[in-house]
Amino acid sequence: MLRLYAITDRTHLDGMSLETAVEKALQGGVTCVQLREKNISFPEYVSTAKTIKEVCSKYGVPLIVNDDYRVAIASGADGVHVGAEDMAVTDIRSHVGDNFIIGATAKTVEQAQKAQADGADYLGVGAVFPSPTKQNAIRITPKILREICQSVEIPVVAIGGINAENVHLIKDCRQAGIAVISAIFGQHDIIKSAERLRAKL
């Protein structure tokens, strides 16, 4: 599920609809999609998530919503991903069933172990390379990524500036997969970009 995890970003799409872009990514071999929307209303977020969920369901791929578990529930999405500043994993788990996926961001072994203890299903760890999307993101070395992967039993997804040219640099870190934004949605040919990354994995 987590091998090639695509996170949406409308700023890269150059007039293409988000629905079309996601479908192209799925055609290229993406195995999980995270819908990441900022500065839109709750009803808009739910409506968008429902549309993207329909596309993901055609390919048997889970949809994760960024930040807001209420949007995920209202839209029928498969789960939510939360950062350190968002609602606590334990609080979300108290509102959802066991089949609801909760991903959490971790940048240290301690954060990773706490997220696992709190009920997270997977971790997002990064930024492993300089990220064009989050330029102020704290960098995580391959050594720290490997230590985090070894410290928990739940799967880890590496994120941050990963592309087809540098993904080999973290091949021995034991992560379950990679999460990318611009390496898929920022490319002229989304399908081929996803296929190339999938082949590298």
PDB file of N, CA, C and O in Angstrom, residues 42-98:
ATOM      1  N   PHE A  42     -14.566  23.375   4.908  1.00  0.00           N
ATOM      2  CA  PHE A  42     -14.852  21.973   5.232  1.00  0.00           C
ATOM      3  C   PHE A  42     -15.725  21.324   4.155  1.00  0.00           C
ATOM      4  O   PHE A  42     -15.385  20.231   3.670  1.00  0.00           O
ATOM      5  N   PRO A  43     -16.833  21.964   3.723  1.00  0.00           N
ATOM      6  CA  PRO A  43     -17.654  21.344   2.665  1.00  0.00           C
ATOM      7  C   PRO A  43     -16.878  21.135   1.363  1.00  0.00           C
ATOM      8  O   PRO A  43     -17.052  20.104   0.699  1.00  0.00           O
ATOM      9  N   GLU A  44     -16.024  22.084   0.996  1.00  0.00           N
ATOM     10  CA  GLU A  44     -15.215  21.935  -0.221  1.00  0.00           C
ATOM     11  C   GLU A  44     -14.239  20.770  -0.094  1.00  0.00           C
ATOM     12  O   GLU A  44     -14.034  20.007  -1.048  1.00  0.00           O
ATOM     13  N   TYR A  45     -13.647  20.659   1.072  1.00  0.00           N
ATOM     14  CA  TYR A  45     -12.684  19.584   1.320  1.00  0.00           C
ATOM     15  C   TYR A  45     -13.378  18.224   1.212  1.00  0.00           C
ATOM     16  O   TYR A  45     -12.874  17.291   0.581  1.00  0.00           O
ATOM     17  N   VAL A  46     -14.546  18.118   1.826  1.00  0.00           N
ATOM     18  CA  VAL A  46     -15.309  16.866   1.780  1.00  0.00           C
ATOM     19  C   VAL A  46     -15.701  16.526   0.346  1.00  0.00           C
ATOM     20  O   VAL A  46     -15.547  15.382  -0.113  1.00  0.00           O
ATOM     21  N   SER A  47     -16.190  17.520  -0.387  1.00  0.00           N
ATOM     22  CA  SER A  47     -16.598  17.302  -1.772  1.00  0.00           C
ATOM     23  C   SER A  47     -15.427  16.843  -2.639  1.00  0.00           C
ATOM     24  O   SER A  47     -15.548  15.894  -3.434  1.00  0.00           O
ATOM     25  N   THR A  48     -14.287  17.499  -2.474  1.00  0.00           N
ATOM     26  CA  THR A  48     -13.090  17.116  -3.233  1.00  0.00           C
ATOM     27  C   THR A  48     -12.648  15.708  -2.867  1.00  0.00           C
ATOM     28  O   THR A  48     -12.300  14.904  -3.741  1.00  0.00           O
ATOM     29  N   ALA A  49     -12.675  15.403  -1.579  1.00  0.00           N
ATOM     30  CA  ALA A  49     -12.259  14.076  -1.117  1.00  0.00           C
ATOM     31  C   ALA A  49     -13.169  12.980  -1.679  1.00  0.00           C
ATOM     32  O   ALA A  49     -12.697  11.898  -2.056  1.00  0.00           O
ATOM     33  N   LYS A  50     -14.461  13.252  -1.752  1.00  0.00           N
ATOM     34  CA  LYS A  50     -15.394  12.268  -2.326  1.00  0.00           C
ATOM     35  C   LYS A  50     -15.061  11.988  -3.784  1.00  0.00           C
ATOM     36  O   LYS A  50     -15.071  10.838  -4.237  1.00  0.00           O
ATOM     37  N   THR A  51     -14.751  13.052  -4.523  1.00  0.00           N
ATOM     38  CA  THR A  51     -14.399  12.893  -5.941  1.00  0.00           C
ATOM     39  C   THR A  51     -13.129  12.079  -6.104  1.00  0.00           C
ATOM     40  O   THR A  51     -13.059  11.154  -6.924  1.00  0.00           O
ATOM     41  N   ILE A  52     -12.108  12.416  -5.326  1.00  0.00           N
ATOM     42  CA  ILE A  52     -10.827  11.712  -5.434  1.00  0.00           C
ATOM     43  C   ILE A  52     -10.950  10.281  -4.917  1.00  0.00           C
ATOM     44  O   ILE A  52     -10.302   9.364  -5.443  1.00  0.00           O
ATOM     45  N   LYS A  53     -11.795  10.060  -3.919  1.00  0.00           N
ATOM     46  CA  LYS A  53     -12.027   8.706  -3.411  1.00  0.00           C
ATOM     47  C   LYS A  53     -12.599   7.813  -4.507  1.00  0.00           C
ATOM     48  O   LYS A  53     -12.209   6.645  -4.646  1.00  0.00           O
ATOM     49  N   GLU A  54     -13.509   8.341  -5.306  1.00  0.00           N
ATOM     50  CA  GLU A  54     -14.092   7.565  -6.414  1.00  0.00           C
ATOM     51  C   GLU A  54     -13.016   7.132  -7.402  1.00  0.00           C
ATOM     52  O   GLU A  54     -13.008   5.996  -7.876  1.00  0.00           O
ATOM     53  N   VAL A  55     -12.095   8.054  -7.695  1.00  0.00           N
ATOM     54  CA  VAL A  55     -11.008   7.737  -8.622  1.00  0.00           C
ATOM     55  C   VAL A  55     -10.112   6.660  -8.020  1.00  0.00           C
ATOM     56  O   VAL A  55      -9.766   5.674  -8.683  1.00  0.00           O
ATOM     57  N   CYS A  56      -9.734   6.832  -6.761  1.00  0.00           N
ATOM     58  CA  CYS A  56      -8.853   5.856  -6.106  1.00  0.00           C
ATOM     59  C   CYS A  56      -9.497   4.475  -6.031  1.00  0.00           C
ATOM     60  O   CYS A  56      -8.813   3.454  -6.213  1.00  0.00           O
ATOM     61  N   SER A  57     -10.797   4.445  -5.782  1.00  0.00           N
ATOM     62  CA  SER A  57     -11.500   3.167  -5.645  1.00  0.00           C
ATOM     63  C   SER A  57     -11.471   2.366  -6.943  1.00  0.00           C
ATOM     64  O   SER A  57     -11.435   1.129  -6.930  1.00  0.00           O
ATOM     65  N   LYS A  58     -11.481   3.054  -8.082  1.00  0.00           N
ATOM     66  CA  LYS A  58     -11.401   2.385  -9.386  1.00  0.00           C
ATOM     67  C   LYS A  58     -10.122   1.568  -9.515  1.00  0.00           C
ATOM     68  O   LYS A  58     -10.078   0.565 -10.224  1.00  0.00           O
ATOM     69  N   TYR A  59      -9.077   2.004  -8.821  1.00  0.00           N
ATOM     70  CA  TYR A  59      -7.779   1.345  -8.918  1.00  0.00           C
ATOM     71  C   TYR A  59      -7.445   0.534  -7.663  1.00  0.00           C
ATOM     72  O   TYR A  59      -6.332   0.005  -7.538  1.00  0.00           O
ATOM     73  N   GLY A  60      -8.397   0.471  -6.735  1.00  0.00           N
ATOM     74  CA  GLY A  60      -8.178  -0.286  -5.507  1.00  0.00           C
ATOM     75  C   GLY A  60      -7.095   0.291  -4.618  1.00  0.00           C
ATOM     76  O   GLY A  60      -6.407  -0.434  -3.901  1.00  0.00           O
ATOM     77  N   VAL A  61      -6.955   1.630  -4.667  1.00  0.00           N
ATOM     78  CA  VAL A  61      -5.894   2.322  -3.921  1.00  0.00           C
ATOM     79  C   VAL A  61      -6.517   3.164  -2.810  1.00  0.00           C
ATOM     80  O   VAL A  61      -7.505   3.864  -3.041  1.00  0.00           O
ATOM     81  N   PRO A  62      -5.974   3.117  -1.595  1.00  0.00           N
ATOM     82  CA  PRO A  62      -6.557   3.894  -0.494  1.00  0.00           C
ATOM     83  C   PRO A  62      -6.329   5.389  -0.645  1.00  0.00           C
ATOM     84  O   PRO A  62      -5.323   5.838  -1.198  1.00  0.00           O
ATOM     85  N   LEU A  63      -7.282   6.153  -0.128  1.00  0.00           N
ATOM     86  CA  LEU A  63      -7.183   7.614  -0.064  1.00  0.00           C
ATOM     87  C   LEU A  63      -7.019   8.036   1.383  1.00  0.00           C
ATOM     88  O   LEU A  63      -7.825   7.692   2.247  1.00  0.00           O
ATOM     89  N   ILE A  64      -5.975   8.812   1.631  1.00  0.00           N
ATOM     90  CA  ILE A  64      -5.702   9.385   2.943  1.00  0.00           C
ATOM     91  C   ILE A  64      -5.927  10.892   2.856  1.00  0.00           C
ATOM     92  O   ILE A  64      -5.519  11.529   1.890  1.00  0.00           O
ATOM     93  N   VAL A  65      -6.576  11.460   3.851  1.00  0.00           N
ATOM     94  CA  VAL A  65      -6.808  12.906   3.903  1.00  0.00           C
ATOM     95  C   VAL A  65      -5.788  13.542   4.839  1.00  0.00           C
ATOM     96  O   VAL A  65      -5.520  13.024   5.927  1.00  0.00           O
ATOM     97  N   ASN A  66      -5.222  14.643   4.433  1.00  0.00           N
ATOM     98  CA  ASN A  66      -4.255  15.355   5.256  1.00  0.00           C
ATOM     99  C   ASN A  66      -4.963  16.146   6.356  1.00  0.00           C
ATOM    100  O   ASN A  66      -5.938  16.862   6.081  1.00  0.00           O
ATOM    101  N   ASP A  67      -4.494  16.025   7.574  1.00  0.00           N
ATOM    102  CA  ASP A  67      -4.867  16.856   8.725  1.00  0.00           C
ATOM    103  C   ASP A  67      -6.213  16.566   9.391  1.00  0.00           C
ATOM    104  O   ASP A  67      -6.275  16.456  10.602  1.00  0.00           O
ATOM    105  N   ASP A  68      -7.309  16.486   8.620  1.00  0.00           N
ATOM    106  CA  ASP A  68      -8.648  16.532   9.217  1.00  0.00           C
ATOM    107  C   ASP A  68      -9.368  15.184   9.115  1.00  0.00           C
ATOM    108  O   ASP A  68      -9.878  14.825   8.054  1.00  0.00           O
ATOM    109  N   TYR A  69      -9.432  14.458  10.235  1.00  0.00           N
ATOM    110  CA  TYR A  69     -10.073  13.148  10.202  1.00  0.00           C
ATOM    111  C   TYR A  69     -11.570  13.262   9.940  1.00  0.00           C
ATOM    112  O   TYR A  69     -12.193  12.333   9.411  1.00  0.00           O
ATOM    113  N   ARG A  70     -12.158  14.419  10.276  1.00  0.00           N
ATOM    114  CA  ARG A  70     -13.598  14.597  10.035  1.00  0.00           C
ATOM    115  C   ARG A  70     -13.910  14.604   8.543  1.00  0.00           C
ATOM    116  O   ARG A  70     -14.923  14.081   8.107  1.00  0.00           O
ATOM    117  N   VAL A  71     -13.013  15.210   7.759  1.00  0.00           N
ATOM    118  CA  VAL A  71     -13.168  15.200   6.297  1.00  0.00           C
ATOM    119  C   VAL A  71     -13.061  13.775   5.783  1.00  0.00           C
ATOM    120  O   VAL A  71     -13.828  13.343   4.914  1.00  0.00           O
ATOM    121  N   ALA A  72     -12.106  13.031   6.328  1.00  0.00           N
ATOM    122  CA  ALA A  72     -11.918  11.642   5.899  1.00  0.00           C
ATOM    123  C   ALA A  72     -13.176  10.816   6.165  1.00  0.00           C
ATOM    124  O   ALA A  72     -13.630  10.057   5.303  1.00  0.00           O
ATOM    125  N   ILE A  73     -13.750  10.968   7.339  1.00  0.00           N
ATOM    126  CA  ILE A  73     -14.952  10.209   7.685  1.00  0.00           C
ATOM    127  C   ILE A  73     -16.129  10.629   6.811  1.00  0.00           C
ATOM    128  O   ILE A  73     -16.847   9.791   6.254  1.00  0.00           O
ATOM    129  N   ALA A  74     -16.326  11.931   6.670  1.00  0.00           N
ATOM    130  CA  ALA A  74     -17.472  12.446   5.906  1.00  0.00           C
ATOM    131  C   ALA A  74     -17.408  12.079   4.433  1.00  0.00           C
ATOM    132  O   ALA A  74     -18.448  11.959   3.774  1.00  0.00           O
ATOM    133  N   SER A  75     -16.209  11.896   3.916  1.00  0.00           N
ATOM    134  CA  SER A  75     -16.049  11.619   2.483  1.00  0.00           C
ATOM    135  C   SER A  75     -15.926  10.139   2.172  1.00  0.00           C
ATOM    136  O   SER A  75     -15.932   9.747   1.004  1.00  0.00           O
ATOM    137  N   GLY A  76     -15.758   9.319   3.207  1.00  0.00           N
ATOM    138  CA  GLY A  76     -15.557   7.892   2.985  1.00  0.00           C
ATOM    139  C   GLY A  76     -14.124   7.529   2.662  1.00  0.00           C
ATOM    140  O   GLY A  76     -13.850   6.428   2.170  1.00  0.00           O
ATOM    141  N   ALA A  77     -13.203   8.452   2.917  1.00  0.00           N
ATOM    142  CA  ALA A  77     -11.783   8.164   2.694  1.00  0.00           C
ATOM    143  C   ALA A  77     -11.312   7.075   3.659  1.00  0.00           C
ATOM    144  O   ALA A  77     -11.982   6.755   4.645  1.00  0.00           O
ATOM    145  N   ASP A  78     -10.140   6.525   3.377  1.00  0.00           N
ATOM    146  CA  ASP A  78      -9.657   5.378   4.144  1.00  0.00           C
ATOM    147  C   ASP A  78      -8.896   5.752   5.405  1.00  0.00           C
ATOM    148  O   ASP A  78      -8.668   4.893   6.263  1.00  0.00           O
ATOM    149  N   GLY A  79      -8.471   7.018   5.506  1.00  0.00           N
ATOM    150  CA  GLY A  79      -7.709   7.394   6.686  1.00  0.00           C
ATOM    151  C   GLY A  79      -7.277   8.839   6.661  1.00  0.00           C
ATOM    152  O   GLY A  79      -7.702   9.627   5.810  1.00  0.00           O
ATOM    153  N   VAL A  80      -6.419   9.180   7.613  1.00  0.00           N
ATOM    154  CA  VAL A  80      -5.942  10.554   7.784  1.00  0.00           C
ATOM    155  C   VAL A  80      -4.449  10.517   8.091  1.00  0.00           C
ATOM    156  O   VAL A  80      -3.946   9.536   8.651  1.00  0.00           O
ATOM    157  N   HIS A  81      -3.759  11.582   7.703  1.00  0.00           N
ATOM    158  CA  HIS A  81      -2.359  11.746   8.105  1.00  0.00           C
ATOM    159  C   HIS A  81      -2.236  13.040   8.897  1.00  0.00           C
ATOM    160  O   HIS A  81      -2.705  14.084   8.459  1.00  0.00           O
ATOM    161  N   VAL A  82      -1.594  12.966  10.058  1.00  0.00           N
ATOM    162  CA  VAL A  82      -1.479  14.140  10.919  1.00  0.00           C
ATOM    163  C   VAL A  82      -0.018  14.432  11.256  1.00  0.00           C
ATOM    164  O   VAL A  82       0.802  13.523  11.398  1.00  0.00           O
ATOM    165  N   GLY A  83       0.278  15.721  11.378  1.00  0.00           N
ATOM    166  CA  GLY A  83       1.594  16.165  11.798  1.00  0.00           C
ATOM    167  C   GLY A  83       1.613  16.448  13.285  1.00  0.00           C
ATOM    168  O   GLY A  83       0.595  16.284  13.981  1.00  0.00           O
ATOM    169  N   ALA A  84       2.753  16.910  13.763  1.00  0.00           N
ATOM    170  CA  ALA A  84       2.925  17.158  15.194  1.00  0.00           C
ATOM    171  C   ALA A  84       1.983  18.243  15.704  1.00  0.00           C
ATOM    172  O   ALA A  84       1.598  18.244  16.877  1.00  0.00           O
ATOM    173  N   GLU A  85       1.594  19.177  14.822  1.00  0.00           N
ATOM    174  CA  GLU A  85       0.756  20.303  15.249  1.00  0.00           C
ATOM    175  C   GLU A  85      -0.728  19.963  15.163  1.00  0.00           C
ATOM    176  O   GLU A  85      -1.578  20.764  15.567  1.00  0.00           O
ATOM    177  N   ASP A  86      -1.068  18.811  14.601  1.00  0.00           N
ATOM    178  CA  ASP A  86      -2.467  18.450  14.391  1.00  0.00           C
ATOM    179  C   ASP A  86      -3.025  17.676  15.579  1.00  0.00           C
ATOM    180  O   ASP A  86      -2.346  17.476  16.573  1.00  0.00           O
ATOM    181  N   MET A  87      -4.249  17.211  15.445  1.00  0.00           N
ATOM    182  CA  MET A  87      -4.908  16.445  16.498  1.00  0.00           C
ATOM    183  C   MET A  87      -4.109  15.190  16.835  1.00  0.00           C
ATOM    184  O   MET A  87      -3.547  14.535  15.956  1.00  0.00           O
ATOM    185  N   ALA A  88      -4.052  14.848  18.110  1.00  0.00           N
ATOM    186  CA  ALA A  88      -3.263  13.701  18.565  1.00  0.00           C
ATOM    187  C   ALA A  88      -3.823  12.391  18.023  1.00  0.00           C
ATOM    188  O   ALA A  88      -5.041  12.229  17.875  1.00  0.00           O
ATOM    189  N   VAL A  89      -2.921  11.455  17.749  1.00  0.00           N
ATOM    190  CA  VAL A  89      -3.328  10.149  17.232  1.00  0.00           C
ATOM    191  C   VAL A  89      -4.292   9.457  18.188  1.00  0.00           C
ATOM    192  O   VAL A  89      -5.294   8.862  17.774  1.00  0.00           O
ATOM    193  N   THR A  90      -4.029   9.534  19.474  1.00  0.00           N
ATOM    194  CA  THR A  90      -4.906   8.880  20.457  1.00  0.00           C
ATOM    195  C   THR A  90      -6.320   9.449  20.407  1.00  0.00           C
ATOM    196  O   THR A  90      -7.306   8.715  20.531  1.00  0.00           O
ATOM    197  N   ASP A  91      -6.430  10.761  20.228  1.00  0.00           N
ATOM    198  CA  ASP A  91      -7.755  11.396  20.155  1.00  0.00           C
ATOM    199  C   ASP A  91      -8.501  10.962  18.902  1.00  0.00           C
ATOM    200  O   ASP A  91      -9.712  10.692  18.942  1.00  0.00           O
ATOM    201  N   ILE A  92      -7.786  10.912  17.767  1.00  0.00           N
ATOM    202  CA  ILE A  92      -8.427  10.476  16.524  1.00  0.00           C
ATOM    203  C   ILE A  92      -8.887   9.033  16.655  1.00  0.00           C
ATOM    204  O   ILE A  92     -10.019   8.694  16.295  1.00  0.00           O
ATOM    205  N   ARG A  93      -8.016   8.177  17.208  1.00  0.00           N
ATOM    206  CA  ARG A  93      -8.359   6.753  17.317  1.00  0.00           C
ATOM    207  C   ARG A  93      -9.602   6.548  18.166  1.00  0.00           C
ATOM    208  O   ARG A  93     -10.387   5.620  17.925  1.00  0.00           O
ATOM    209  N   SER A  94      -9.835   7.417  19.125  1.00  0.00           N
ATOM    210  CA  SER A  94     -11.023   7.288  19.983  1.00  0.00           C
ATOM    211  C   SER A  94     -12.315   7.597  19.223  1.00  0.00           C
ATOM    212  O   SER A  94     -13.400   7.262  19.682  1.00  0.00           O
ATOM    213  N   HIS A  95     -12.185   8.229  18.051  1.00  0.00           N
ATOM    214  CA  HIS A  95     -13.368   8.601  17.259  1.00  0.00           C
ATOM    215  C   HIS A  95     -13.594   7.701  16.055  1.00  0.00           C
ATOM    216  O   HIS A  95     -14.628   7.815  15.385  1.00  0.00           O
ATOM    217  N   VAL A  96     -12.637   6.849  15.738  1.00  0.00           N
ATOM    218  CA  VAL A  96     -12.735   6.054  14.508  1.00  0.00           C
ATOM    219  C   VAL A  96     -12.559   4.577  14.811  1.00  0.00           C
ATOM    220  O   VAL A  96     -12.121   4.191  15.890  1.00  0.00           O
ATOM    221  N   GLY A  97     -12.881   3.741  13.835  1.00  0.00           N
ATOM    222  CA  GLY A  97     -12.744   2.306  14.005  1.00  0.00           C
ATOM    223  C   GLY A  97     -11.325   1.826  13.747  1.00  0.00           C
ATOM    224  O   GLY A  97     -10.463   2.581  13.298  1.00  0.00           O
ATOM    225  N   ASP A  98     -11.106   0.552  14.012  1.00  0.00           N
ATOM    226  CA  ASP A  98      -9.778  -0.036  13.841  1.00  0.00           C
ATOM    227  C   ASP A  98      -9.349  -0.086  12.378  1.00  0.00           C
ATOM    228  O   ASP A  98      -8.164  -0.146  12.074  1.00  0.00           O
TER     229      ASP A  98
END
